[in-house]
Short mmCIF file of N, CA and C in Angstrom, two decimals:
data_model
loop_
_atom_site.label_atom_id
_atom_site.label_comp_id
_atom_site.label_asym_id
_atom_site.label_seq_id
_atom_site.Cartn_x
_atom_site.Cartn_y
_atom_site.Cartn_z
N MET A 1 89.63 41.99 -81.50
CA MET A 1 89.77 42.18 -83.16
C MET A 1 90.62 43.22 -83.58
N ILE A 2 91.38 42.95 -84.55
CA ILE A 2 92.08 43.96 -84.93
C ILE A 2 91.99 44.60 -86.67
N ILE A 3 91.77 45.68 -86.69
CA ILE A 3 91.47 46.29 -88.06
C ILE A 3 92.65 47.08 -88.55
N LEU A 4 93.09 46.55 -89.92
CA LEU A 4 94.45 47.24 -90.49
C LEU A 4 93.33 47.81 -91.68
N ILE A 5 93.84 49.00 -91.96
CA ILE A 5 93.24 49.90 -93.13
C ILE A 5 94.73 50.02 -94.02
N PHE A 6 94.57 49.55 -95.11
CA PHE A 6 95.71 49.95 -96.21
C PHE A 6 95.33 49.64 -97.48
N ASP A 7 96.08 50.06 -98.46
CA ASP A 7 95.82 50.00 -99.79
C ASP A 7 96.55 48.62 -100.32
N VAL A 8 95.94 47.62 -100.80
CA VAL A 8 96.42 46.44 -101.14
C VAL A 8 97.44 46.73 -102.40
N ARG A 9 97.35 48.08 -103.13
CA ARG A 9 98.11 48.04 -104.26
C ARG A 9 99.74 48.34 -103.81
N ASP A 10 99.86 48.85 -102.65
CA ASP A 10 101.37 49.38 -102.06
C ASP A 10 101.70 48.12 -101.43
N ARG A 11 102.67 47.53 -102.27
CA ARG A 11 103.66 46.37 -101.62
C ARG A 11 104.30 46.71 -100.32
N LYS A 12 104.63 47.81 -100.21
CA LYS A 12 105.46 48.46 -98.85
C LYS A 12 104.65 48.39 -97.85
N GLU A 13 103.33 48.89 -98.17
CA GLU A 13 102.36 49.15 -97.07
C GLU A 13 101.97 47.82 -96.47
N VAL A 14 101.60 47.12 -97.76
CA VAL A 14 101.09 45.65 -97.52
C VAL A 14 102.05 44.97 -96.36
N ASP A 15 103.48 45.16 -96.83
CA ASP A 15 104.36 44.46 -95.94
C ASP A 15 104.35 45.07 -94.41
N LYS A 16 104.37 46.68 -94.29
CA LYS A 16 104.51 47.43 -93.15
C LYS A 16 103.28 46.83 -92.19
N GLN A 17 101.86 46.77 -92.92
CA GLN A 17 100.81 46.77 -91.92
C GLN A 17 100.67 45.34 -91.39
N LEU A 18 101.08 44.08 -92.36
CA LEU A 18 100.61 42.89 -92.06
C LEU A 18 102.01 42.36 -91.06
N ASN A 19 102.84 43.12 -91.09
CA ASN A 19 104.25 42.75 -90.16
C ASN A 19 103.91 43.57 -88.70
N SER A 20 103.12 44.72 -88.57
CA SER A 20 102.81 45.16 -87.76
C SER A 20 102.05 44.43 -86.66
N LEU A 21 101.51 43.06 -87.20
CA LEU A 21 100.43 42.36 -86.48
C LEU A 21 101.22 41.86 -85.41
N PRO A 22 100.52 41.92 -84.11
CA PRO A 22 101.13 41.25 -82.70
C PRO A 22 101.36 39.49 -83.03
N ASN A 23 102.52 39.32 -82.58
CA ASN A 23 102.66 37.48 -83.19
C ASN A 23 101.69 36.74 -82.74
N GLU A 24 100.69 36.92 -81.94
CA GLU A 24 99.69 36.01 -81.64
C GLU A 24 98.70 36.01 -82.91
N TRP A 25 98.61 37.20 -83.59
CA TRP A 25 98.00 37.26 -84.75
C TRP A 25 98.30 37.00 -86.23
N LYS A 26 99.88 36.61 -86.20
CA LYS A 26 100.54 36.43 -87.55
C LYS A 26 100.39 35.31 -87.92
N ASN A 27 99.66 33.95 -87.21
CA ASN A 27 99.33 33.05 -87.84
C ASN A 27 97.85 32.77 -88.55
N ILE A 28 97.72 33.12 -89.58
CA ILE A 28 96.08 33.55 -90.08
C ILE A 28 95.76 32.22 -90.74
N ASP A 29 94.61 31.99 -90.25
CA ASP A 29 94.24 30.55 -90.52
C ASP A 29 93.42 30.73 -91.99
N VAL A 30 92.67 31.71 -92.17
CA VAL A 30 91.76 32.33 -93.40
C VAL A 30 92.08 33.35 -93.89
N LEU A 31 92.22 33.50 -95.12
CA LEU A 31 92.65 34.74 -95.89
C LEU A 31 91.66 34.75 -97.13
N VAL A 32 90.91 35.56 -96.87
CA VAL A 32 89.99 35.73 -98.38
C VAL A 32 90.30 37.34 -98.87
N ASN A 33 90.78 36.94 -100.19
CA ASN A 33 90.77 37.93 -101.19
C ASN A 33 89.76 38.45 -101.93
N SER A 34 89.39 39.69 -101.26
CA SER A 34 88.29 40.07 -101.96
C SER A 34 88.20 41.60 -102.86
N ALA A 35 89.29 41.99 -103.20
CA ALA A 35 89.77 43.04 -104.01
C ALA A 35 88.87 42.78 -105.34
N GLY A 36 88.41 43.74 -105.88
CA GLY A 36 87.74 43.45 -107.31
C GLY A 36 87.03 44.89 -107.89
N ASN A 37 87.77 45.61 -107.81
CA ASN A 37 87.24 46.94 -108.59
C ASN A 37 87.22 46.95 -110.06
N ALA A 38 86.14 47.60 -110.76
CA ALA A 38 86.25 47.73 -112.15
C ALA A 38 86.03 49.09 -112.25
N HIS A 39 86.70 49.91 -113.24
CA HIS A 39 86.83 51.15 -113.53
C HIS A 39 86.66 51.17 -114.98
N GLY A 40 85.55 52.35 -115.23
CA GLY A 40 85.09 52.29 -116.70
C GLY A 40 84.43 51.16 -117.43
N LEU A 41 83.80 51.64 -118.51
CA LEU A 41 83.27 50.35 -119.27
C LEU A 41 83.34 50.84 -120.98
N SER A 42 84.43 50.82 -121.22
CA SER A 42 84.83 51.34 -122.44
C SER A 42 85.36 50.31 -123.33
N THR A 43 85.51 50.73 -124.90
CA THR A 43 86.07 49.38 -125.72
C THR A 43 87.69 49.53 -125.53
N ILE A 44 88.50 48.43 -126.02
CA ILE A 44 89.70 48.73 -125.69
C ILE A 44 90.40 49.70 -126.35
N ASP A 45 89.95 50.17 -127.29
CA ASP A 45 90.52 51.38 -127.79
C ASP A 45 90.53 52.61 -127.59
N ALA A 46 89.59 52.72 -126.82
CA ALA A 46 89.13 53.69 -125.97
C ALA A 46 89.30 53.93 -124.38
N GLY A 47 90.05 52.64 -123.93
CA GLY A 47 90.05 52.55 -122.61
C GLY A 47 91.20 53.59 -121.91
N ASP A 48 90.92 53.74 -120.55
CA ASP A 48 91.59 54.81 -119.74
C ASP A 48 92.81 53.93 -119.07
N ILE A 49 94.08 54.40 -119.49
CA ILE A 49 95.13 53.44 -119.09
C ILE A 49 95.24 53.65 -117.33
N ASP A 50 94.61 54.69 -116.90
CA ASP A 50 94.78 54.88 -115.44
C ASP A 50 93.80 53.59 -114.89
N ASP A 51 92.78 53.68 -115.72
CA ASP A 51 91.76 52.70 -114.89
C ASP A 51 92.30 51.17 -114.87
N TRP A 52 92.95 51.22 -116.26
CA TRP A 52 93.70 49.46 -116.37
C TRP A 52 94.64 49.36 -115.25
N ASP A 53 95.35 50.22 -114.75
CA ASP A 53 96.34 50.05 -113.90
C ASP A 53 95.79 49.76 -112.54
N ALA A 54 94.53 50.70 -112.35
CA ALA A 54 94.03 50.59 -111.17
C ALA A 54 93.19 49.29 -110.68
N MET A 55 92.48 48.65 -112.05
CA MET A 55 92.28 47.33 -112.06
C MET A 55 93.38 46.08 -111.78
N ILE A 56 94.34 46.45 -112.68
CA ILE A 56 95.37 45.35 -112.54
C ILE A 56 96.29 45.30 -111.02
N ASP A 57 96.27 46.63 -110.62
CA ASP A 57 97.01 46.73 -109.48
C ASP A 57 96.29 46.41 -108.24
N SER A 58 95.21 46.52 -108.39
CA SER A 58 94.02 46.13 -107.00
C SER A 58 93.69 44.54 -107.14
N ASN A 59 93.30 44.40 -108.52
CA ASN A 59 92.71 43.00 -108.65
C ASN A 59 93.40 41.61 -108.40
N VAL A 60 94.74 42.01 -109.04
CA VAL A 60 95.88 40.94 -109.17
C VAL A 60 97.23 41.21 -108.26
N LYS A 61 97.78 42.28 -108.82
CA LYS A 61 98.73 42.32 -107.93
C LYS A 61 98.50 42.51 -106.38
N GLY A 62 97.47 43.28 -105.93
CA GLY A 62 96.87 43.31 -104.30
C GLY A 62 96.70 42.20 -103.78
N LEU A 63 96.12 41.18 -104.72
CA LEU A 63 95.87 39.68 -104.07
C LEU A 63 97.37 38.76 -104.14
N LEU A 64 97.84 39.27 -104.98
CA LEU A 64 99.33 38.70 -104.80
C LEU A 64 99.89 39.09 -103.68
N TYR A 65 100.15 40.26 -103.44
CA TYR A 65 100.95 41.07 -102.28
C TYR A 65 100.58 40.45 -100.86
N VAL A 66 99.20 40.58 -100.78
CA VAL A 66 98.95 40.35 -99.55
C VAL A 66 98.86 38.49 -99.33
N SER A 67 98.73 37.59 -100.34
CA SER A 67 98.76 36.07 -100.17
C SER A 67 100.49 35.95 -99.92
N ARG A 68 101.41 36.44 -100.76
CA ARG A 68 102.79 36.42 -100.62
C ARG A 68 103.27 36.62 -98.78
N MET A 69 102.46 37.35 -98.14
CA MET A 69 102.85 37.51 -96.81
C MET A 69 102.24 36.93 -95.89
N VAL A 70 101.20 36.22 -96.39
CA VAL A 70 100.40 35.17 -95.43
C VAL A 70 100.70 33.67 -95.61
N ILE A 71 101.03 33.25 -97.00
CA ILE A 71 101.21 31.92 -97.23
C ILE A 71 102.28 31.14 -96.53
N PRO A 72 103.30 31.62 -96.43
CA PRO A 72 104.50 31.07 -95.71
C PRO A 72 103.99 30.50 -94.28
N THR A 73 103.55 31.24 -93.54
CA THR A 73 103.21 30.83 -92.35
C THR A 73 102.08 29.74 -92.54
N MET A 74 101.14 29.50 -93.19
CA MET A 74 100.33 28.69 -93.81
C MET A 74 100.90 27.46 -94.05
N VAL A 75 102.03 27.62 -94.69
CA VAL A 75 103.16 26.31 -95.24
C VAL A 75 103.64 25.98 -93.83
N ALA A 76 104.12 26.82 -93.27
CA ALA A 76 105.01 26.39 -92.12
C ALA A 76 104.12 25.31 -91.32
N ARG A 77 102.82 25.66 -90.92
CA ARG A 77 101.96 25.16 -90.06
C ARG A 77 101.05 23.98 -90.58
N ARG A 78 101.17 23.97 -91.83
CA ARG A 78 100.50 22.68 -92.87
C ARG A 78 98.95 23.09 -92.58
N LYS A 79 98.48 24.09 -92.41
CA LYS A 79 97.27 24.29 -92.63
C LYS A 79 96.86 25.78 -92.87
N GLY A 80 95.49 25.87 -93.43
CA GLY A 80 94.96 27.26 -93.82
C GLY A 80 94.29 27.26 -94.96
N HIS A 81 93.19 28.27 -95.03
CA HIS A 81 92.35 28.14 -96.28
C HIS A 81 92.56 29.63 -96.93
N ILE A 82 92.66 29.47 -98.27
CA ILE A 82 92.38 30.84 -99.02
C ILE A 82 91.37 30.88 -99.94
N ILE A 83 90.39 32.03 -99.73
CA ILE A 83 89.53 32.15 -100.64
C ILE A 83 89.34 33.39 -101.58
N ASN A 84 89.92 33.12 -102.84
CA ASN A 84 89.91 34.22 -103.94
C ASN A 84 88.60 34.53 -104.43
N LEU A 85 87.89 35.73 -104.45
CA LEU A 85 86.67 36.07 -105.23
C LEU A 85 87.17 36.58 -106.62
N SER A 86 86.75 35.93 -107.47
CA SER A 86 87.10 36.36 -108.95
C SER A 86 85.77 36.77 -109.56
N SER A 87 85.07 36.33 -110.40
CA SER A 87 84.04 36.88 -110.97
C SER A 87 83.35 35.95 -112.09
N VAL A 88 82.01 36.33 -112.35
CA VAL A 88 81.84 35.24 -113.76
C VAL A 88 82.37 36.14 -114.91
N ALA A 89 82.98 37.30 -114.75
CA ALA A 89 83.70 38.04 -115.66
C ALA A 89 85.16 37.31 -116.19
N GLY A 90 85.51 36.44 -115.08
CA GLY A 90 86.63 35.72 -115.43
C GLY A 90 86.56 34.30 -116.02
N LYS A 91 84.95 34.29 -116.21
CA LYS A 91 84.75 32.88 -117.03
C LYS A 91 84.36 33.04 -118.11
N GLN A 92 83.81 34.24 -118.57
CA GLN A 92 83.50 34.70 -119.76
C GLN A 92 83.70 36.17 -120.15
N THR A 93 84.45 36.45 -121.14
CA THR A 93 84.64 37.95 -121.29
C THR A 93 83.61 38.81 -121.79
N TYR A 94 83.38 39.82 -121.70
CA TYR A 94 82.25 40.64 -122.37
C TYR A 94 82.83 41.77 -122.91
N ALA A 95 81.84 42.36 -123.85
CA ALA A 95 82.28 43.55 -124.48
C ALA A 95 82.43 44.74 -123.73
N ASN A 96 83.37 45.92 -123.99
CA ASN A 96 83.46 46.69 -123.16
C ASN A 96 84.34 46.62 -121.90
N GLY A 97 84.77 45.41 -121.42
CA GLY A 97 85.10 44.88 -120.03
C GLY A 97 86.22 44.32 -120.20
N ALA A 98 87.19 44.55 -121.30
CA ALA A 98 88.28 43.24 -121.38
C ALA A 98 89.45 43.41 -120.41
N VAL A 99 89.72 44.55 -119.77
CA VAL A 99 90.89 44.59 -118.91
C VAL A 99 90.22 44.10 -117.53
N TYR A 100 89.00 44.33 -117.43
CA TYR A 100 88.59 43.91 -116.03
C TYR A 100 88.23 42.65 -115.98
N CYS A 101 87.94 41.76 -117.16
CA CYS A 101 87.75 40.54 -117.42
C CYS A 101 89.12 39.87 -117.30
N ALA A 102 90.26 40.27 -117.93
CA ALA A 102 91.45 40.00 -117.82
C ALA A 102 91.96 39.61 -116.38
N SER A 103 91.47 40.67 -115.74
CA SER A 103 92.03 40.99 -114.21
C SER A 103 91.54 39.60 -113.38
N LYS A 104 89.93 39.51 -113.79
CA LYS A 104 89.47 38.23 -112.94
C LYS A 104 89.63 37.21 -113.53
N LYS A 105 90.23 36.80 -114.85
CA LYS A 105 90.53 35.57 -115.25
C LYS A 105 92.18 35.31 -114.80
N ALA A 106 93.09 36.39 -114.37
CA ALA A 106 94.12 36.07 -113.79
C ALA A 106 93.71 35.71 -112.30
N VAL A 107 92.77 36.19 -111.65
CA VAL A 107 92.55 35.68 -110.42
C VAL A 107 92.04 33.96 -110.41
N GLU A 108 91.32 33.54 -111.59
CA GLU A 108 91.28 32.43 -111.81
C GLU A 108 92.52 31.62 -111.99
N ALA A 109 93.30 32.00 -112.40
CA ALA A 109 94.47 31.22 -112.68
C ALA A 109 95.21 31.00 -111.60
N ILE A 110 95.33 32.15 -110.91
CA ILE A 110 96.23 32.08 -109.48
C ILE A 110 95.60 31.28 -108.74
N SER A 111 94.23 31.26 -108.65
CA SER A 111 93.59 30.18 -107.90
C SER A 111 94.08 28.68 -107.93
N GLU A 112 93.87 28.52 -109.21
CA GLU A 112 94.25 27.13 -109.74
C GLU A 112 95.70 27.01 -109.50
N GLY A 113 96.59 27.85 -109.56
CA GLY A 113 98.01 27.69 -109.38
C GLY A 113 98.47 27.52 -107.84
N MET A 114 97.53 28.26 -107.00
CA MET A 114 97.83 28.12 -105.47
C MET A 114 97.11 26.61 -105.30
N ARG A 115 96.28 26.38 -105.78
CA ARG A 115 95.90 24.91 -105.63
C ARG A 115 97.00 23.73 -105.76
N LEU A 116 97.50 24.02 -107.10
CA LEU A 116 98.66 23.23 -107.28
C LEU A 116 99.88 23.40 -106.49
N ASP A 117 99.98 24.44 -106.25
CA ASP A 117 101.22 24.84 -105.39
C ASP A 117 101.03 24.39 -103.88
N LEU A 118 99.92 24.37 -103.42
CA LEU A 118 99.69 24.36 -102.09
C LEU A 118 98.92 23.43 -101.17
N THR A 119 98.30 22.36 -101.92
CA THR A 119 97.55 21.38 -101.81
C THR A 119 98.47 20.40 -100.83
N GLU A 120 99.55 20.18 -101.45
CA GLU A 120 100.68 19.15 -100.53
C GLU A 120 101.06 19.53 -99.40
N HIS A 121 100.70 21.16 -99.11
CA HIS A 121 100.99 22.09 -97.65
C HIS A 121 99.77 21.73 -96.90
N GLY A 122 98.82 21.02 -97.14
CA GLY A 122 97.56 21.01 -96.36
C GLY A 122 96.68 22.31 -96.42
N ILE A 123 96.93 23.16 -97.42
CA ILE A 123 96.07 24.45 -97.48
C ILE A 123 94.98 24.44 -98.79
N LYS A 124 93.74 24.83 -98.18
CA LYS A 124 92.56 24.76 -99.02
C LYS A 124 92.62 25.77 -99.94
N ILE A 125 92.12 25.69 -101.14
CA ILE A 125 92.02 26.86 -102.01
C ILE A 125 90.77 26.99 -102.64
N THR A 126 89.97 27.97 -102.61
CA THR A 126 88.64 28.12 -102.86
C THR A 126 88.72 29.40 -103.88
N ASN A 127 87.95 29.28 -105.19
CA ASN A 127 87.69 30.35 -105.86
C ASN A 127 86.17 30.57 -105.82
N ILE A 128 85.78 31.68 -105.91
CA ILE A 128 84.31 32.19 -105.87
C ILE A 128 83.91 33.11 -106.70
N ALA A 129 83.01 32.83 -107.91
CA ALA A 129 82.90 33.68 -109.04
C ALA A 129 81.55 33.92 -109.03
N PRO A 130 81.32 35.39 -108.46
CA PRO A 130 79.87 35.87 -108.27
C PRO A 130 79.46 36.50 -109.99
N GLY A 131 77.94 36.43 -109.97
CA GLY A 131 77.41 37.15 -111.10
C GLY A 131 77.27 38.41 -110.61
N ALA A 132 76.11 39.20 -110.73
CA ALA A 132 75.86 40.35 -110.23
C ALA A 132 75.28 40.47 -109.18
N VAL A 133 76.07 41.13 -108.00
CA VAL A 133 75.74 41.41 -106.69
C VAL A 133 75.57 42.89 -106.51
N GLU A 134 74.47 43.27 -105.95
CA GLU A 134 74.09 44.72 -105.51
C GLU A 134 75.09 45.34 -104.41
N THR A 135 75.91 45.83 -104.61
CA THR A 135 76.86 46.34 -104.02
C THR A 135 77.41 47.83 -104.63
N GLU A 136 78.40 48.60 -104.00
CA GLU A 136 78.79 49.92 -104.67
C GLU A 136 79.66 49.71 -105.86
N PHE A 137 79.93 48.38 -106.25
CA PHE A 137 80.82 47.84 -107.64
C PHE A 137 80.40 48.94 -108.69
N SER A 138 79.07 48.90 -109.18
CA SER A 138 78.76 49.83 -110.21
C SER A 138 79.36 51.10 -109.91
N GLU A 139 78.97 51.91 -108.60
CA GLU A 139 79.38 53.08 -108.71
C GLU A 139 80.78 53.41 -108.97
N VAL A 140 81.42 52.44 -108.52
CA VAL A 140 82.83 52.69 -108.70
C VAL A 140 83.27 52.65 -109.95
N ARG A 141 82.59 51.64 -110.64
CA ARG A 141 82.83 51.52 -112.22
C ARG A 141 82.35 52.71 -112.74
N PHE A 142 81.26 53.56 -112.52
CA PHE A 142 80.79 54.79 -113.06
C PHE A 142 81.18 55.99 -112.32
N LYS A 143 82.26 55.68 -111.70
CA LYS A 143 82.81 57.07 -110.87
C LYS A 143 81.92 57.91 -110.31
N GLY A 144 81.10 57.18 -109.13
CA GLY A 144 80.06 57.74 -108.71
C GLY A 144 78.86 58.21 -109.07
N ASP A 145 78.55 57.88 -110.53
CA ASP A 145 77.27 58.22 -110.95
C ASP A 145 76.49 57.31 -110.37
N LYS A 146 75.50 57.67 -109.47
CA LYS A 146 74.60 56.76 -108.42
C LYS A 146 73.39 56.42 -109.63
N GLU A 147 72.82 57.37 -110.27
CA GLU A 147 71.96 56.93 -111.23
C GLU A 147 72.04 55.87 -112.25
N ARG A 148 73.39 55.92 -113.01
CA ARG A 148 73.60 55.18 -113.66
C ARG A 148 74.03 53.78 -113.27
N ALA A 149 74.58 53.77 -112.05
CA ALA A 149 74.88 52.59 -111.25
C ALA A 149 73.63 51.93 -110.97
N LYS A 150 72.62 52.35 -110.47
CA LYS A 150 71.12 52.00 -110.15
C LYS A 150 70.59 51.57 -111.16
N LYS A 151 70.73 51.70 -112.40
CA LYS A 151 70.08 51.26 -113.48
C LYS A 151 70.69 49.81 -113.59
N VAL A 152 71.81 49.27 -113.38
CA VAL A 152 72.47 48.04 -113.67
C VAL A 152 71.49 47.28 -112.75
N TYR A 153 71.02 47.37 -111.76
CA TYR A 153 70.09 46.48 -110.97
C TYR A 153 68.65 46.47 -111.21
N GLU A 154 68.25 47.36 -111.78
CA GLU A 154 66.78 47.30 -112.19
C GLU A 154 66.38 46.44 -113.02
N GLY A 155 65.15 45.90 -112.38
CA GLY A 155 64.15 44.89 -112.98
C GLY A 155 64.38 43.64 -112.69
N PHE A 156 65.30 43.13 -111.71
CA PHE A 156 65.55 41.93 -111.49
C PHE A 156 66.03 42.00 -109.93
N GLU A 157 65.98 40.87 -109.42
CA GLU A 157 66.54 40.63 -108.09
C GLU A 157 68.21 40.26 -108.12
N ALA A 158 69.02 41.07 -108.09
CA ALA A 158 70.37 40.73 -107.97
C ALA A 158 70.84 39.86 -106.58
N LEU A 159 72.07 39.35 -106.84
CA LEU A 159 72.72 38.85 -105.35
C LEU A 159 72.72 40.01 -104.23
N ARG A 160 72.85 39.33 -103.22
CA ARG A 160 73.33 40.26 -102.42
C ARG A 160 74.68 40.18 -101.53
N PRO A 161 75.16 40.83 -101.00
CA PRO A 161 76.60 40.40 -100.28
C PRO A 161 76.41 39.25 -99.36
N GLU A 162 75.41 38.90 -98.89
CA GLU A 162 75.42 38.10 -97.59
C GLU A 162 75.32 36.77 -98.36
N ASP A 163 74.61 36.59 -99.75
CA ASP A 163 74.63 35.46 -100.38
C ASP A 163 76.12 35.05 -100.79
N ILE A 164 77.20 35.86 -101.01
CA ILE A 164 78.30 35.47 -101.05
C ILE A 164 79.17 35.13 -99.84
N ALA A 165 78.56 35.72 -98.70
CA ALA A 165 79.25 35.36 -97.28
C ALA A 165 78.85 33.99 -97.02
N ASP A 166 77.42 33.53 -97.43
CA ASP A 166 77.16 32.23 -97.08
C ASP A 166 77.73 31.04 -97.92
N ILE A 167 78.14 31.37 -99.11
CA ILE A 167 79.21 30.50 -99.69
C ILE A 167 80.72 30.30 -99.27
N ILE A 168 81.05 31.63 -98.98
CA ILE A 168 82.44 31.51 -97.99
C ILE A 168 82.59 30.73 -96.67
N ILE A 169 81.16 30.86 -96.03
CA ILE A 169 81.20 30.26 -94.61
C ILE A 169 81.04 28.72 -94.93
N TYR A 170 80.07 28.30 -96.16
CA TYR A 170 79.94 27.07 -96.18
C TYR A 170 81.29 26.03 -96.66
N ALA A 171 82.00 27.00 -97.72
CA ALA A 171 83.38 26.36 -97.76
C ALA A 171 84.42 26.23 -96.84
N LEU A 172 84.48 27.30 -95.65
CA LEU A 172 85.18 27.38 -95.00
C LEU A 172 84.88 25.98 -93.82
N ASN A 173 83.38 25.85 -93.83
CA ASN A 173 82.71 24.57 -92.63
C ASN A 173 82.72 23.51 -93.04
N ALA A 174 83.25 23.23 -94.52
CA ALA A 174 83.37 21.79 -95.38
C ALA A 174 84.05 21.07 -94.45
N PRO A 175 83.92 19.55 -94.32
CA PRO A 175 84.58 18.81 -93.53
C PRO A 175 86.30 18.90 -93.98
N GLU A 176 87.00 18.67 -93.07
CA GLU A 176 88.29 18.58 -93.31
C GLU A 176 88.90 17.85 -94.81
N ARG A 177 88.23 16.95 -94.97
CA ARG A 177 88.39 16.05 -96.25
C ARG A 177 87.99 16.69 -97.56
N VAL A 178 87.16 17.71 -97.51
CA VAL A 178 86.57 18.34 -98.35
C VAL A 178 87.11 19.55 -98.92
N THR A 179 87.58 19.97 -100.17
CA THR A 179 87.84 21.38 -100.44
C THR A 179 86.80 21.69 -101.77
N ILE A 180 86.09 22.88 -101.42
CA ILE A 180 85.17 23.32 -102.38
C ILE A 180 86.07 24.44 -103.11
N GLY A 181 86.41 23.75 -104.27
CA GLY A 181 87.61 24.43 -105.26
C GLY A 181 86.81 25.46 -106.21
N ASP A 182 85.83 25.33 -106.61
CA ASP A 182 85.35 26.52 -107.67
C ASP A 182 83.82 26.80 -107.47
N VAL A 183 83.39 27.98 -107.30
CA VAL A 183 82.07 28.11 -107.18
C VAL A 183 81.58 29.05 -108.07
N VAL A 184 80.30 29.19 -108.89
CA VAL A 184 79.81 30.12 -109.44
C VAL A 184 78.55 30.46 -109.41
N LEU A 185 78.12 31.84 -108.90
CA LEU A 185 77.25 32.17 -108.16
C LEU A 185 76.15 33.22 -109.41
N TYR A 186 74.90 32.80 -109.86
CA TYR A 186 74.55 33.64 -110.55
C TYR A 186 73.09 34.25 -109.80
N ALA A 187 72.72 35.33 -110.02
CA ALA A 187 71.29 35.80 -109.72
C ALA A 187 70.08 34.73 -110.29
N LYS A 188 69.10 34.33 -110.03
CA LYS A 188 68.15 33.80 -110.70
C LYS A 188 67.96 34.00 -112.15
N SER A 189 67.83 35.54 -112.28
CA SER A 189 67.59 36.08 -113.50
C SER A 189 68.76 36.31 -114.57
N GLN A 190 69.80 35.68 -114.09
CA GLN A 190 71.09 36.09 -114.96
C GLN A 190 71.57 34.73 -115.55
N SER A 191 71.79 34.61 -116.63
CA SER A 191 72.48 33.29 -117.20
C SER A 191 73.91 33.55 -117.58
N ALA A 192 74.32 34.59 -117.96
CA ALA A 192 75.71 34.97 -118.31
C ALA A 192 76.21 36.26 -117.88
N PRO A 193 77.26 36.49 -118.00
CA PRO A 193 77.78 37.82 -117.32
C PRO A 193 76.96 38.85 -117.78
N THR A 194 76.65 39.50 -118.82
CA THR A 194 75.81 40.21 -119.33
C THR A 194 74.41 40.01 -120.07
N THR A 195 73.95 38.77 -119.35
CA THR A 195 72.50 38.32 -120.19
C THR A 195 71.90 38.37 -118.75
N ILE A 196 71.22 39.23 -118.58
CA ILE A 196 69.95 39.19 -117.53
C ILE A 196 68.66 39.64 -117.95
N TYR A 197 67.95 38.70 -117.45
CA TYR A 197 66.20 38.68 -117.97
C TYR A 197 65.59 39.72 -116.64
N ARG A 198 65.04 40.91 -117.43
CA ARG A 198 64.48 41.87 -116.40
C ARG A 198 63.08 41.73 -116.69
N LYS A 199 62.64 42.31 -115.65
CA LYS A 199 60.77 42.53 -115.81
C LYS A 199 60.60 43.73 -116.10
#
């Protein structure tokens, strides 16, 4: 196992780290793009531009930087599977989240574009759009405010990280003839990005 730790927002660092892989590790079969930072929850007129940059740089540009390094070897070998984690926020925009939703709509568009460009090369593309998953996501959004973040998941059973992992494994293990193109996962109590039925 090789672990590389780097900031996907830094294109030079992405290039340096992925180029540092030994030759036997450079032919990557599966790429899971899971960067998904949300920063702040404000109306567009009051948005923090640094927050906007962080979301676009990580969620969109970071995904592109890493993918651009990996895809050519997949094309050359005519095999590979790319899984992009978007969000239900990429399916439906919600108030006070315009830029985060835009970044996830971009992931949706990139996934679709990848499928159009890469299917002829034998590469599978899967887009997975989770709803409310209980992770550190809300702590990041609320700048470390654990109490506020905890309230996001109160009164209902949110999705768990292993639920998303199960879908990833399912997509990867589908028969060679099958591409799982697009999957939306909601918690049982959630019917839309901001509609959650709490007890």
